[in-house]
């Protein structure tokens, strides 16, 4: 038959297969729907006093989708009592505790009712029903005498209260941190500028109030920003000196006067110098002599000259001479020093005192720059008939303060001050010993766009300021004010903001003190922590801390590698939980600068990881792979080393906040759940009877503890922050 009719056999196979598949589909569909269907458990207890009956109906959501309470019905001697959320019953008081009508998986809620005594009779069994939007549950109870008078339940006082509008909507990724914050505010100001005149020659200087040409022809290079003079011959006045003087300043009759400039001789034989001028008949010159044979000191060196027509004998007199090699097209920073009281004269070149003398023949009233061409009869043969071409750049005139030093006062001992030019190159740096730092500017004399940076004893940049010009002879002052407070940091999910609240005056009245822009470093996808007096931040590139308004990376060895990454600061150690799927904790010791890994053998990190710190112990919510359940593991961290310190069972694996309270209590909040307390001594777990005005349902809801209060930042698309009493 099978051979004669093969099609019948094929049809039979197809029919059998279809039947089997239909049964399997029906089974799978039914099983899936069973898993979705909510499973609820209920029990009730009731007692009475002379005037009232007290009924507590406890509801627990075992599994399945979340449910929403529709109605509670109780069948009494006086008929059915029906209560719906949001309604009131005459003469009957009803309160929901532990939930707001919505019950999530693992969540426990209580319906508390106070009814007149005559609604029930002792010795009888009563029943009721709780109706949800998906599923119902029935309960029974008998009335017994209350062991003591039970006062009517009253709404909890200040269990939930909106504290502050954080100013921006916080979504998924919101993180919080709590701890002692220390902000050292350092300002740098110009205290005094002991400068009579300074000029960088960045613009044409031969104008009113700046320089005036006394003799010879002077020029200005607008590209190189310098002035120059070609002393081809000697003028008939000022003793033959080619001279340009500063207009509008008078020299004091006491104190030390310094005149500094940068010189460069292009060609010719003669002097490039600084001039101290009384009038066309009397002056001093202090400068360098250049000849055509480099290395021959007979024709090179430094000298101080006096010129006076009243002088007996020759009009020019050399007061001091120092033979030394000078070279063409080489920059020399020269400084003249003059004491009008004693007649002391000195010349410095590139940081070295090269020559000095004492003379009171001339009473200088002006300062200037000059060049002097040697007599042809005194020149080397190669220089005969050739003028002296000299370039000058920068001119600084100071009183009592050397123009090669910049002073910074008010610097705490051990702190470091750094001076940088506009390109970021270090000009000089020094560490404070007695409160004052002297910075060497010999190579600059004037630092355009100079930046003064102040570093504390730990090497942290705590203050910085840029100035249009930092001029030799300037005196700056550092002012330090340290603000220390208990801070609550809120990294706002979905934004680049980290809000820092001062809660020293009590968590009930937080004060927003800083709004830190973290840019792409945060952007709602990282964690923040407070420790070592600083605000820290963790992201995929490492750990950063905030200093002087900027984020500085501490280490890249420990970083976030996935969602659920967390950062805590335990003593001097940064503890990083890298993120979902990781089996290790990364530790970075800030004292030794070393990083290490600690294996979480048997546990894994989930995207709902939360952390808390108490002393040298860090608490981490993990998943126990072997026991297939969520736990909170405690680890003791000492000097960068870590070891187990406890293990606590918790209900619900989606922790969105974890905080350590007083007297050994841990608190955590569940997504779609309530707030729970773990006794770290006994391991006992209990539901905190806190009435929340909302159901935690965002990965951005965060929990902190301070001063007897739990702080709950709501991150599911709101701008709300709440405080709750941890004891209910």
XYZ file of C-alpha atoms in Angstrom:
728
model
C 0.000 0.000 0.000
C 2.851 2.387 0.961
C 4.605 1.448 -2.281
C 1.512 1.771 -4.429
C 0.443 5.092 -2.848
C 3.615 7.058 -1.806
C 1.757 10.357 -1.704
C -0.374 9.130 1.140
C 2.758 8.413 3.171
C 4.136 11.910 2.551
C 0.852 13.485 3.533
C 0.830 11.444 6.734
C 4.336 12.669 7.672
C 3.368 16.289 7.042
C 0.226 15.936 9.126
C 2.163 14.391 12.004
C 4.818 17.143 11.909
C 2.191 19.869 11.886
C 0.491 18.328 14.879
C 3.727 18.156 16.862
C 4.664 21.749 16.004
C 1.200 22.961 16.990
C 1.522 21.309 20.378
C 5.015 22.792 20.895
C 3.869 26.256 19.864
C 0.899 26.005 22.192
C 3.181 24.932 25.051
C 5.754 27.682 24.447
C 3.104 30.334 24.057
C 1.336 29.200 27.178
C 4.596 29.052 29.169
C 5.624 32.509 27.994
C 2.294 33.982 28.916
C 2.534 32.289 32.302
C 5.874 33.996 32.928
C 4.382 37.347 32.019
C 1.329 36.875 34.201
C 1.815 38.524 37.590
C 1.950 36.251 40.638
C 0.832 37.983 43.838
C 0.681 36.816 47.438
C -1.450 38.368 50.173
C -2.021 38.008 53.871
C -4.031 40.071 56.307
C -4.134 40.637 60.041
C -6.624 42.602 62.136
C -7.117 43.655 65.721
C -9.546 45.819 67.663
C -9.734 48.322 70.489
C -12.784 49.759 72.207
C -13.521 52.126 69.340
C -11.671 50.974 66.233
C -10.650 47.981 64.149
C -7.241 47.937 62.468
C -6.738 45.940 59.270
C -3.357 45.524 57.537
C -3.308 43.805 54.136
C 0.247 42.948 53.006
C 0.850 42.503 49.269
C 3.945 40.961 47.684
C 4.700 40.809 43.961
C 6.419 37.470 43.271
C 7.021 37.628 39.487
C 5.617 38.839 36.216
C 4.814 42.292 34.924
C 4.257 45.235 37.307
C 0.649 45.738 38.430
C -1.407 48.781 39.397
C -3.911 48.672 42.262
C -7.501 49.304 41.187
C -9.619 48.511 44.265
C -9.608 46.863 47.691
C -12.879 45.267 48.836
C -13.519 44.136 52.436
C -16.760 42.287 53.335
C -17.847 43.336 56.862
C -20.916 43.004 59.064
C -22.154 46.260 57.568
C -21.621 45.226 53.971
C -18.910 45.741 51.413
C -16.244 48.386 51.997
C -14.603 49.340 48.684
C -11.554 51.600 48.428
C -9.855 52.879 45.261
C -6.581 54.857 45.288
C -7.206 58.576 45.310
C -10.639 58.282 46.952
C -11.753 58.736 50.561
C -14.300 56.867 52.685
C -16.434 58.519 55.299
C -15.369 57.428 58.780
C -12.719 55.051 57.401
C -9.010 55.913 57.128
C -6.890 54.171 54.459
C -3.166 54.505 53.771
C -0.832 52.805 51.289
C 2.606 52.076 52.729
C 5.679 50.980 50.789
C 4.120 51.640 47.387
C 2.053 54.275 45.634
C -0.425 51.925 43.958
C 2.084 50.475 41.498
C 3.721 47.225 42.618
C 6.897 45.971 40.921
C 8.594 42.601 41.036
C 9.977 41.883 44.510
C 8.198 44.889 45.982
C 6.125 44.644 49.160
C 3.278 47.044 49.918
C 0.822 47.355 52.768
C -2.768 48.636 52.720
C -3.594 49.949 56.202
C -7.233 50.565 57.135
C -8.844 51.923 60.309
C -12.599 51.171 60.577
C -15.285 51.617 63.258
C -15.324 48.792 65.819
C -18.879 47.634 64.946
C -17.904 46.602 61.401
C -16.626 43.260 62.707
C -17.467 40.605 65.321
C -14.829 38.642 67.188
C -14.632 34.932 66.416
C -15.875 35.272 62.845
C -13.820 34.865 59.650
C -13.985 37.658 57.111
C -12.575 37.891 53.630
C -11.665 40.492 51.051
C -10.237 40.871 47.567
C -7.531 43.071 46.060
C -8.064 43.889 42.401
C -5.164 44.975 40.177
C -5.181 45.895 36.507
C -3.756 42.427 35.813
C -4.668 39.798 38.386
C -6.565 39.633 41.666
C -5.830 38.140 45.060
C -8.091 37.089 47.975
C -7.387 37.333 51.708
C -9.101 36.269 54.933
C -8.746 37.407 58.522
C -10.168 37.186 62.021
C -10.407 39.951 64.546
C -8.341 39.649 67.732
C -7.822 42.087 70.541
C -4.925 44.460 70.019
C -2.162 43.832 72.611
C -2.103 47.554 73.371
C -3.972 50.548 72.175
C -3.046 51.057 68.542
C -3.122 54.705 67.571
C -4.588 55.514 64.210
C -1.861 55.543 61.594
C -0.830 59.041 60.614
C 0.999 60.079 57.511
C 4.785 60.035 58.044
C 6.347 63.405 58.782
C 8.775 64.660 56.148
C 9.273 61.207 54.669
C 9.287 62.839 51.296
C 9.800 66.473 50.513
C 11.064 68.166 47.419
C 14.263 69.958 48.312
C 15.463 71.703 45.211
C 14.925 72.024 41.523
C 18.346 71.160 40.085
C 17.673 73.355 37.096
C 17.865 70.763 34.365
C 16.109 67.517 33.571
C 18.063 64.518 34.877
C 17.713 61.312 32.924
C 19.386 57.950 32.681
C 23.038 58.158 33.629
C 22.567 60.537 36.561
C 25.146 59.846 39.282
C 25.778 61.277 42.746
C 28.606 61.535 45.253
C 28.850 62.811 48.815
C 31.885 63.865 50.826
C 34.162 66.607 52.131
C 35.076 69.037 49.359
C 38.004 71.400 49.646
C 38.338 74.266 47.194
C 41.425 76.430 47.448
C 40.664 79.681 45.675
C 43.921 81.266 44.600
C 44.128 84.653 42.934
C 47.185 86.334 41.448
C 47.221 90.128 41.201
C 49.729 92.782 40.236
C 50.720 94.365 43.541
C 53.077 97.064 42.287
C 54.798 97.936 39.059
C 58.035 99.646 40.055
C 58.552 100.620 36.455
C 59.046 104.186 35.268
C 58.811 103.137 31.642
C 58.631 100.005 29.523
C 58.298 99.495 25.785
C 58.273 96.387 23.607
C 58.425 98.454 20.398
C 55.448 96.510 19.073
C 54.316 99.772 17.496
C 56.123 102.824 16.137
C 57.784 104.334 19.238
C 58.990 107.745 18.081
C 55.810 109.483 19.131
C 54.708 111.857 21.865
C 55.141 110.373 25.307
C 57.529 107.626 24.230
C 60.899 108.173 22.507
C 62.446 111.248 20.955
C 65.464 111.218 18.592
C 68.220 113.516 19.852
C 70.930 112.789 17.280
C 71.473 110.704 14.124
C 68.790 108.931 12.100
C 66.796 106.205 13.784
C 64.482 103.711 12.115
C 61.701 101.270 13.009
C 61.225 97.751 11.642
C 57.466 97.055 11.702
C 57.988 93.363 10.935
C 60.663 92.558 13.483
C 59.220 95.096 15.967
C 62.520 96.786 16.865
C 64.289 100.119 16.460
C 67.749 100.647 14.966
C 70.385 103.328 14.337
C 73.187 103.471 11.788
C 75.993 105.535 13.330
C 77.878 106.281 10.120
C 79.398 109.436 11.617
C 79.397 111.189 14.968
C 76.979 114.090 15.543
C 78.288 117.412 16.913
C 76.260 117.292 20.127
C 76.017 114.881 23.068
C 79.705 114.135 22.600
C 79.118 112.428 19.238
C 76.667 109.882 20.689
C 73.762 108.787 18.460
C 70.984 109.135 20.994
C 67.225 108.565 21.509
C 65.773 109.339 24.951
C 62.567 108.530 26.805
C 60.100 111.409 27.004
C 58.097 112.390 30.056
C 59.871 110.613 32.903
C 62.154 112.135 35.462
C 64.770 110.253 37.410
C 64.440 110.222 41.210
C 67.031 111.815 43.455
C 67.341 108.678 45.577
C 67.120 104.920 45.164
C 68.609 102.697 42.479
C 67.675 103.346 38.842
C 67.907 100.474 36.379
C 67.746 100.781 32.587
C 67.527 97.556 30.583
C 67.440 96.814 26.863
C 68.165 94.055 24.365
C 70.930 94.991 21.899
C 72.286 93.378 18.750
C 75.116 94.820 16.622
C 74.926 94.021 12.918
C 78.182 95.623 11.741
C 80.783 98.303 12.392
C 83.154 99.134 15.196
C 82.075 101.062 18.263
C 79.659 101.006 21.192
C 76.047 99.966 21.723
C 74.950 101.343 25.072
C 72.493 102.741 27.557
C 72.778 106.467 28.216
C 72.089 108.452 31.391
C 71.727 112.053 30.214
C 71.903 115.361 32.047
C 71.902 117.622 28.948
C 73.760 117.823 25.602
C 76.954 118.631 27.519
C 76.934 115.871 30.139
C 76.033 112.151 30.139
C 77.115 108.660 31.096
C 77.170 105.716 28.697
C 77.306 102.091 29.779
C 77.623 99.523 27.013
C 79.503 96.977 24.940
C 82.258 97.603 22.406
C 82.254 95.610 19.163
C 85.149 95.125 16.751
C 85.546 93.220 13.460
C 87.718 90.434 14.889
C 85.604 88.106 17.056
C 87.595 86.642 19.905
C 90.171 89.446 20.093
C 89.481 91.092 23.419
C 91.748 93.989 22.570
C 88.920 95.272 20.389
C 86.000 94.019 22.442
C 84.566 94.414 25.924
C 82.386 96.520 28.224
C 82.943 100.059 29.402
C 81.498 102.935 31.392
C 82.196 106.401 29.989
C 81.504 109.925 31.199
C 81.136 112.893 28.841
C 81.361 116.471 30.084
C 82.485 119.697 28.362
C 83.550 121.072 31.713
C 85.880 118.197 32.280
C 89.549 119.100 32.411
C 91.373 117.637 29.475
C 89.435 115.467 27.037
C 85.640 115.659 26.986
C 85.237 111.831 27.217
C 86.663 109.899 30.099
C 86.577 106.126 30.545
C 85.617 105.217 34.091
C 85.848 101.420 33.795
C 86.724 98.776 31.233
C 86.374 94.986 31.048
C 87.838 93.066 28.118
C 85.579 90.273 26.903
C 84.559 88.747 23.586
C 81.505 90.287 21.920
C 79.958 88.956 18.712
C 77.963 90.405 15.876
C 74.329 89.348 15.359
C 74.206 88.060 18.917
C 71.594 89.192 21.433
C 72.788 90.813 24.645
C 70.455 91.873 27.444
C 72.261 94.724 29.162
C 71.223 96.584 32.315
C 72.713 99.779 33.702
C 72.500 100.500 37.413
C 72.817 104.001 38.873
C 72.610 105.375 42.425
C 72.134 109.176 42.335
C 73.059 109.453 45.999
C 76.523 107.905 45.744
C 77.245 108.102 42.029
C 77.579 104.330 41.831
C 77.443 103.013 38.247
C 77.327 99.375 37.131
C 76.741 97.429 33.932
C 75.225 93.945 33.711
C 75.202 91.746 30.618
C 73.172 88.530 30.261
C 72.977 88.027 34.003
C 76.577 88.929 34.859
C 77.940 92.048 36.504
C 80.737 93.005 34.083
C 81.952 96.436 35.162
C 81.308 99.145 37.821
C 82.561 102.587 38.852
C 81.720 105.616 40.989
C 81.419 109.172 39.604
C 79.404 112.268 40.504
C 80.330 114.546 37.604
C 76.952 114.156 35.853
C 73.479 114.506 37.368
C 71.312 112.475 34.942
C 67.711 113.580 34.357
C 66.868 111.377 31.351
C 67.571 107.884 30.102
C 68.019 106.660 26.567
C 69.602 104.287 24.093
C 72.696 105.102 22.099
C 75.473 104.070 19.721
C 78.953 105.498 19.238
C 81.141 104.978 16.172
C 84.834 104.617 16.851
C 87.381 107.025 15.323
C 88.686 105.745 11.995
C 92.152 106.078 13.414
C 91.212 103.668 16.198
C 89.316 101.197 14.046
C 90.502 97.901 12.727
C 91.350 98.226 9.044
C 88.313 96.169 8.027
C 85.954 98.637 9.765
C 87.361 101.931 8.460
C 84.614 103.979 6.807
C 81.859 101.654 8.019
C 79.144 102.879 10.373
C 77.886 101.016 13.440
C 74.451 99.458 12.827
C 72.760 98.623 16.162
C 69.335 97.050 16.828
C 67.435 97.670 20.104
C 64.436 95.656 21.325
C 62.615 96.167 24.631
C 63.314 98.994 27.041
C 62.597 98.851 30.784
C 63.310 101.537 33.383
C 62.755 100.596 37.045
C 63.448 102.032 40.469
C 64.876 99.895 43.306
C 63.794 96.638 41.651
C 66.133 94.847 39.214
C 64.423 94.483 35.801
C 65.670 90.915 35.467
C 63.493 89.727 38.384
C 59.762 89.384 38.903
C 58.658 88.966 42.521
C 55.610 87.008 43.705
C 54.633 87.487 47.346
C 52.198 85.703 49.633
C 53.127 82.223 48.377
C 52.753 79.509 51.076
C 55.984 77.671 51.878
C 56.458 74.646 49.653
C 54.211 75.997 46.901
C 55.649 76.504 43.430
C 55.218 79.451 41.087
C 55.761 79.099 37.344
C 55.993 81.923 34.806
C 55.225 81.011 31.195
C 55.285 83.020 27.999
C 52.349 83.262 25.605
C 53.395 80.031 23.845
C 53.378 78.061 27.098
C 57.155 77.847 27.386
C 58.462 78.086 30.955
C 60.359 81.332 31.563
C 61.297 80.436 35.146
C 59.909 78.677 38.210
C 60.732 78.635 41.904
C 59.514 77.115 45.184
C 58.543 79.391 48.055
C 60.616 79.164 51.214
C 59.659 82.294 53.139
C 56.580 83.472 51.255
C 58.273 85.333 48.399
C 59.411 83.899 45.083
C 61.802 85.632 42.655
C 61.517 84.668 38.986
C 64.361 85.294 36.546
C 63.376 87.098 33.304
C 66.882 87.883 32.036
C 66.118 86.319 28.655
C 62.944 88.396 28.231
C 62.932 91.577 30.359
C 59.311 91.888 29.176
C 57.080 88.794 28.779
C 54.099 89.599 26.516
C 51.056 87.468 27.385
C 52.847 86.125 30.448
C 51.028 83.568 32.593
C 51.716 83.085 36.309
C 50.727 79.661 37.642
C 50.602 78.632 41.308
C 50.934 74.983 42.398
C 50.265 73.708 45.911
C 52.524 71.403 47.901
C 51.056 68.341 46.143
C 51.891 69.748 42.726
C 48.280 70.623 41.943
C 47.632 73.733 39.886
C 45.463 75.852 42.184
C 45.655 79.252 40.536
C 46.582 80.814 37.232
C 46.318 84.212 35.596
C 47.419 85.670 32.294
C 48.635 89.268 31.975
C 49.065 91.457 28.930
C 52.682 91.978 29.962
C 54.809 90.676 32.808
C 57.588 93.235 33.165
C 60.879 92.845 34.958
C 60.624 94.654 38.292
C 56.940 93.802 38.771
C 55.707 92.612 42.161
C 52.707 90.245 42.226
C 50.774 88.944 45.201
C 49.062 85.584 45.716
C 45.892 85.453 47.815
C 44.758 82.033 49.065
C 41.339 81.289 50.540
C 40.303 77.705 51.295
C 36.612 76.772 51.301
C 35.814 73.412 52.864
C 32.328 71.928 53.051
C 30.287 68.744 52.870
C 29.339 68.538 49.242
C 26.713 66.642 47.291
C 27.723 66.248 43.658
C 25.036 65.444 41.097
C 26.236 64.437 37.651
C 23.133 65.166 35.593
C 22.328 62.335 33.201
C 21.860 63.438 29.615
C 23.881 66.646 30.066
C 27.484 67.764 30.551
C 26.786 69.341 33.957
C 27.993 68.314 37.397
C 26.145 70.236 40.108
C 27.870 70.697 43.467
C 25.687 71.507 46.497
C 26.977 72.667 49.878
C 24.984 70.774 52.521
C 27.114 71.740 55.531
C 24.135 73.637 56.928
C 21.953 70.543 56.670
C 20.671 68.438 53.832
C 17.315 70.145 54.264
C 18.757 73.355 52.839
C 21.319 72.592 50.134
C 23.075 75.500 48.458
C 24.184 75.231 44.853
C 27.767 76.551 44.827
C 29.225 75.289 41.556
C 27.958 74.242 38.161
C 30.866 72.384 36.576
C 30.885 71.894 32.844
C 32.539 68.558 32.100
C 31.991 68.564 28.329
C 32.661 65.249 26.649
C 34.452 63.994 29.779
C 31.086 63.468 31.466
C 28.178 63.975 29.093
C 25.898 61.871 31.292
C 27.804 58.628 30.747
C 30.320 58.511 33.586
C 30.504 58.461 37.386
C 31.555 61.064 39.943
C 33.074 60.684 43.413
C 34.224 62.982 46.198
C 37.423 62.191 48.075
C 40.797 63.629 49.070
C 38.997 66.963 49.185
C 38.384 66.862 45.444
C 35.663 66.141 42.952
C 36.622 63.144 40.784
C 35.192 61.837 37.527
C 35.403 58.418 35.848
C 34.937 57.775 32.143
C 36.244 55.502 29.416
C 39.648 57.230 29.341
C 40.460 57.158 33.048
C 39.933 59.038 36.300
C 40.078 62.843 36.496
C 39.897 65.405 39.284
C 38.782 69.008 39.170
C 41.351 71.724 39.786
C 41.027 75.429 39.129
C 38.042 74.807 36.865
C 39.811 72.224 34.695
C 39.757 68.426 34.666
C 43.164 66.795 35.141
C 43.624 63.095 34.479
C 44.953 61.159 37.459
C 45.327 57.808 35.729
C 44.334 55.985 32.587
C 45.127 52.576 34.068
C 41.695 52.379 35.743
C 38.782 53.371 33.528
C 35.180 52.606 32.617
C 34.788 49.823 30.064
C 31.004 49.514 30.003
C 27.698 50.521 31.552
C 27.436 50.164 35.314
C 30.957 51.525 35.873
C 31.402 53.073 39.305
C 34.047 55.129 41.124
C 34.699 55.530 44.854
C 37.560 57.119 46.805
C 38.647 55.062 49.828
C 41.281 56.881 51.875
C 44.075 57.520 49.321
C 42.910 54.880 46.832
C 40.657 55.244 43.798
C 38.398 52.182 43.499
C 36.994 51.628 40.001
C 34.326 49.072 39.102
C 34.950 48.977 35.323
C 31.429 48.028 34.224
C 29.112 45.266 33.049
C 30.710 41.876 32.391
C 33.945 42.600 34.257
C 35.283 40.242 36.867
C 37.767 42.578 38.547
C 38.014 45.817 40.501
C 40.758 48.279 39.527
C 42.565 50.137 42.317
C 44.838 53.159 41.928
C 46.848 54.298 44.949
C 47.353 58.059 44.681
C 50.265 58.010 47.142
C 52.412 55.458 45.330
C 50.994 56.116 41.855
C 50.462 52.390 41.213
C 47.459 50.496 39.831
C 46.361 46.920 40.526
C 43.449 44.557 39.823
C 41.427 42.556 42.343
C 39.550 39.549 40.963
C 35.846 39.241 41.826
C 35.936 35.460 41.744
C 32.427 34.060 41.542
C 30.780 37.448 41.000
C 30.044 39.585 37.969
C 29.310 43.257 37.443
C 25.921 44.224 36.041
C 24.707 47.420 34.412
C 22.853 48.143 37.669
C 25.963 48.180 39.844
C 25.858 50.583 42.798
C 28.547 51.392 45.371
C 28.940 52.980 48.806
C 31.845 53.684 51.181
C 32.222 53.577 54.967
C 35.717 54.303 56.251
C 38.073 51.870 54.524
C 35.283 49.556 53.323
C 33.667 49.790 49.894
C 30.307 48.111 49.226
C 29.528 46.898 45.690
C 26.288 45.393 44.385
C 27.163 42.308 42.302
C 25.605 39.133 40.966
C 26.541 35.854 42.647
C 26.939 33.487 39.697
C 27.052 30.261 41.723
C 23.968 31.035 43.796
C 22.179 32.844 40.961
C 21.177 35.792 43.105
C 22.051 39.453 43.724
C 24.347 40.368 46.625
C 26.191 43.309 48.101
C 29.854 42.476 48.691
C 32.048 44.441 51.121
C 35.798 44.882 50.539
C 38.343 46.447 52.872
C 40.860 48.668 51.087
C 44.168 49.519 52.773
C 47.126 51.098 51.016
C 46.032 49.942 47.586
C 45.444 46.345 48.766
C 41.947 44.871 49.023
C 40.305 41.924 50.776
C 36.766 40.619 51.467
C 34.960 42.143 54.462
C 31.401 40.813 54.188
C 28.616 39.518 51.940
C 24.919 40.437 52.160
C 21.904 38.975 50.399
C 19.537 41.489 48.848
C 16.215 41.269 47.102
C 16.045 42.470 43.525
C 19.026 42.740 41.229
C 18.310 46.154 39.731
C 19.795 48.449 42.356
C 19.776 52.049 41.233
C 21.173 53.495 44.455
C 23.242 52.316 47.440
C 24.227 54.324 50.528
C 25.865 53.643 53.889
C 24.012 55.109 56.864
C 24.788 55.284 60.551
C 25.235 52.364 62.977
C 26.132 49.806 60.328
C 23.121 50.220 58.047
C 23.146 49.936 54.269
C 20.275 51.377 52.269
C 19.402 50.648 48.674
C 16.608 51.494 46.259
C 15.278 49.144 43.576
C 14.023 49.956 40.147
C 10.207 49.694 40.356
C 10.689 48.884 44.040
C 11.013 50.415 47.459
C 13.861 51.317 49.788
C 15.488 48.541 51.804
C 17.799 48.447 54.797
C 20.555 45.881 55.416
C 22.045 45.413 58.870
C 25.744 44.876 58.128
C 26.225 43.176 61.516
C 23.388 40.626 61.432
C 22.697 40.596 57.691
C 19.001 41.223 58.390
C 17.082 42.745 55.482
C 13.942 44.824 55.917
C 11.747 47.106 53.856
C 12.014 50.723 54.969
C 8.469 52.028 55.512
C 9.064 55.142 53.440
C 6.201 56.506 51.390
C 7.674 57.656 48.083
C 5.729 60.119 45.958
C 6.866 58.221 42.870
C 8.031 54.779 41.816
C 11.811 54.555 41.183
C 12.017 53.484 37.581
C 15.026 55.230 36.090
C 18.623 54.137 35.901
C 19.330 57.715 36.951
C 17.665 57.496 40.396
C 20.457 57.778 42.976
C 20.652 57.418 46.767
C 22.949 59.057 49.348
C 22.914 59.308 53.177
C 23.824 62.345 55.240
C 23.006 63.559 58.732
C 20.199 61.098 59.407
C 18.545 61.565 56.029
C 18.434 59.614 52.823
C 18.871 61.802 49.760
C 17.102 60.552 46.656
C 17.869 62.229 43.339
C 15.143 61.425 40.876
C 16.672 60.885 37.445
C 13.749 59.673 35.357
C 13.136 62.815 33.375
C 12.510 65.224 36.298
C 14.357 68.008 38.083
C 13.545 66.758 41.585
C 15.643 65.937 44.636
C 14.031 64.455 47.777
C 15.064 63.781 51.349
C 13.616 60.919 53.420
C 13.950 59.845 57.024
C 15.754 56.468 56.959
C 13.741 55.196 59.926
C 10.312 56.074 58.531
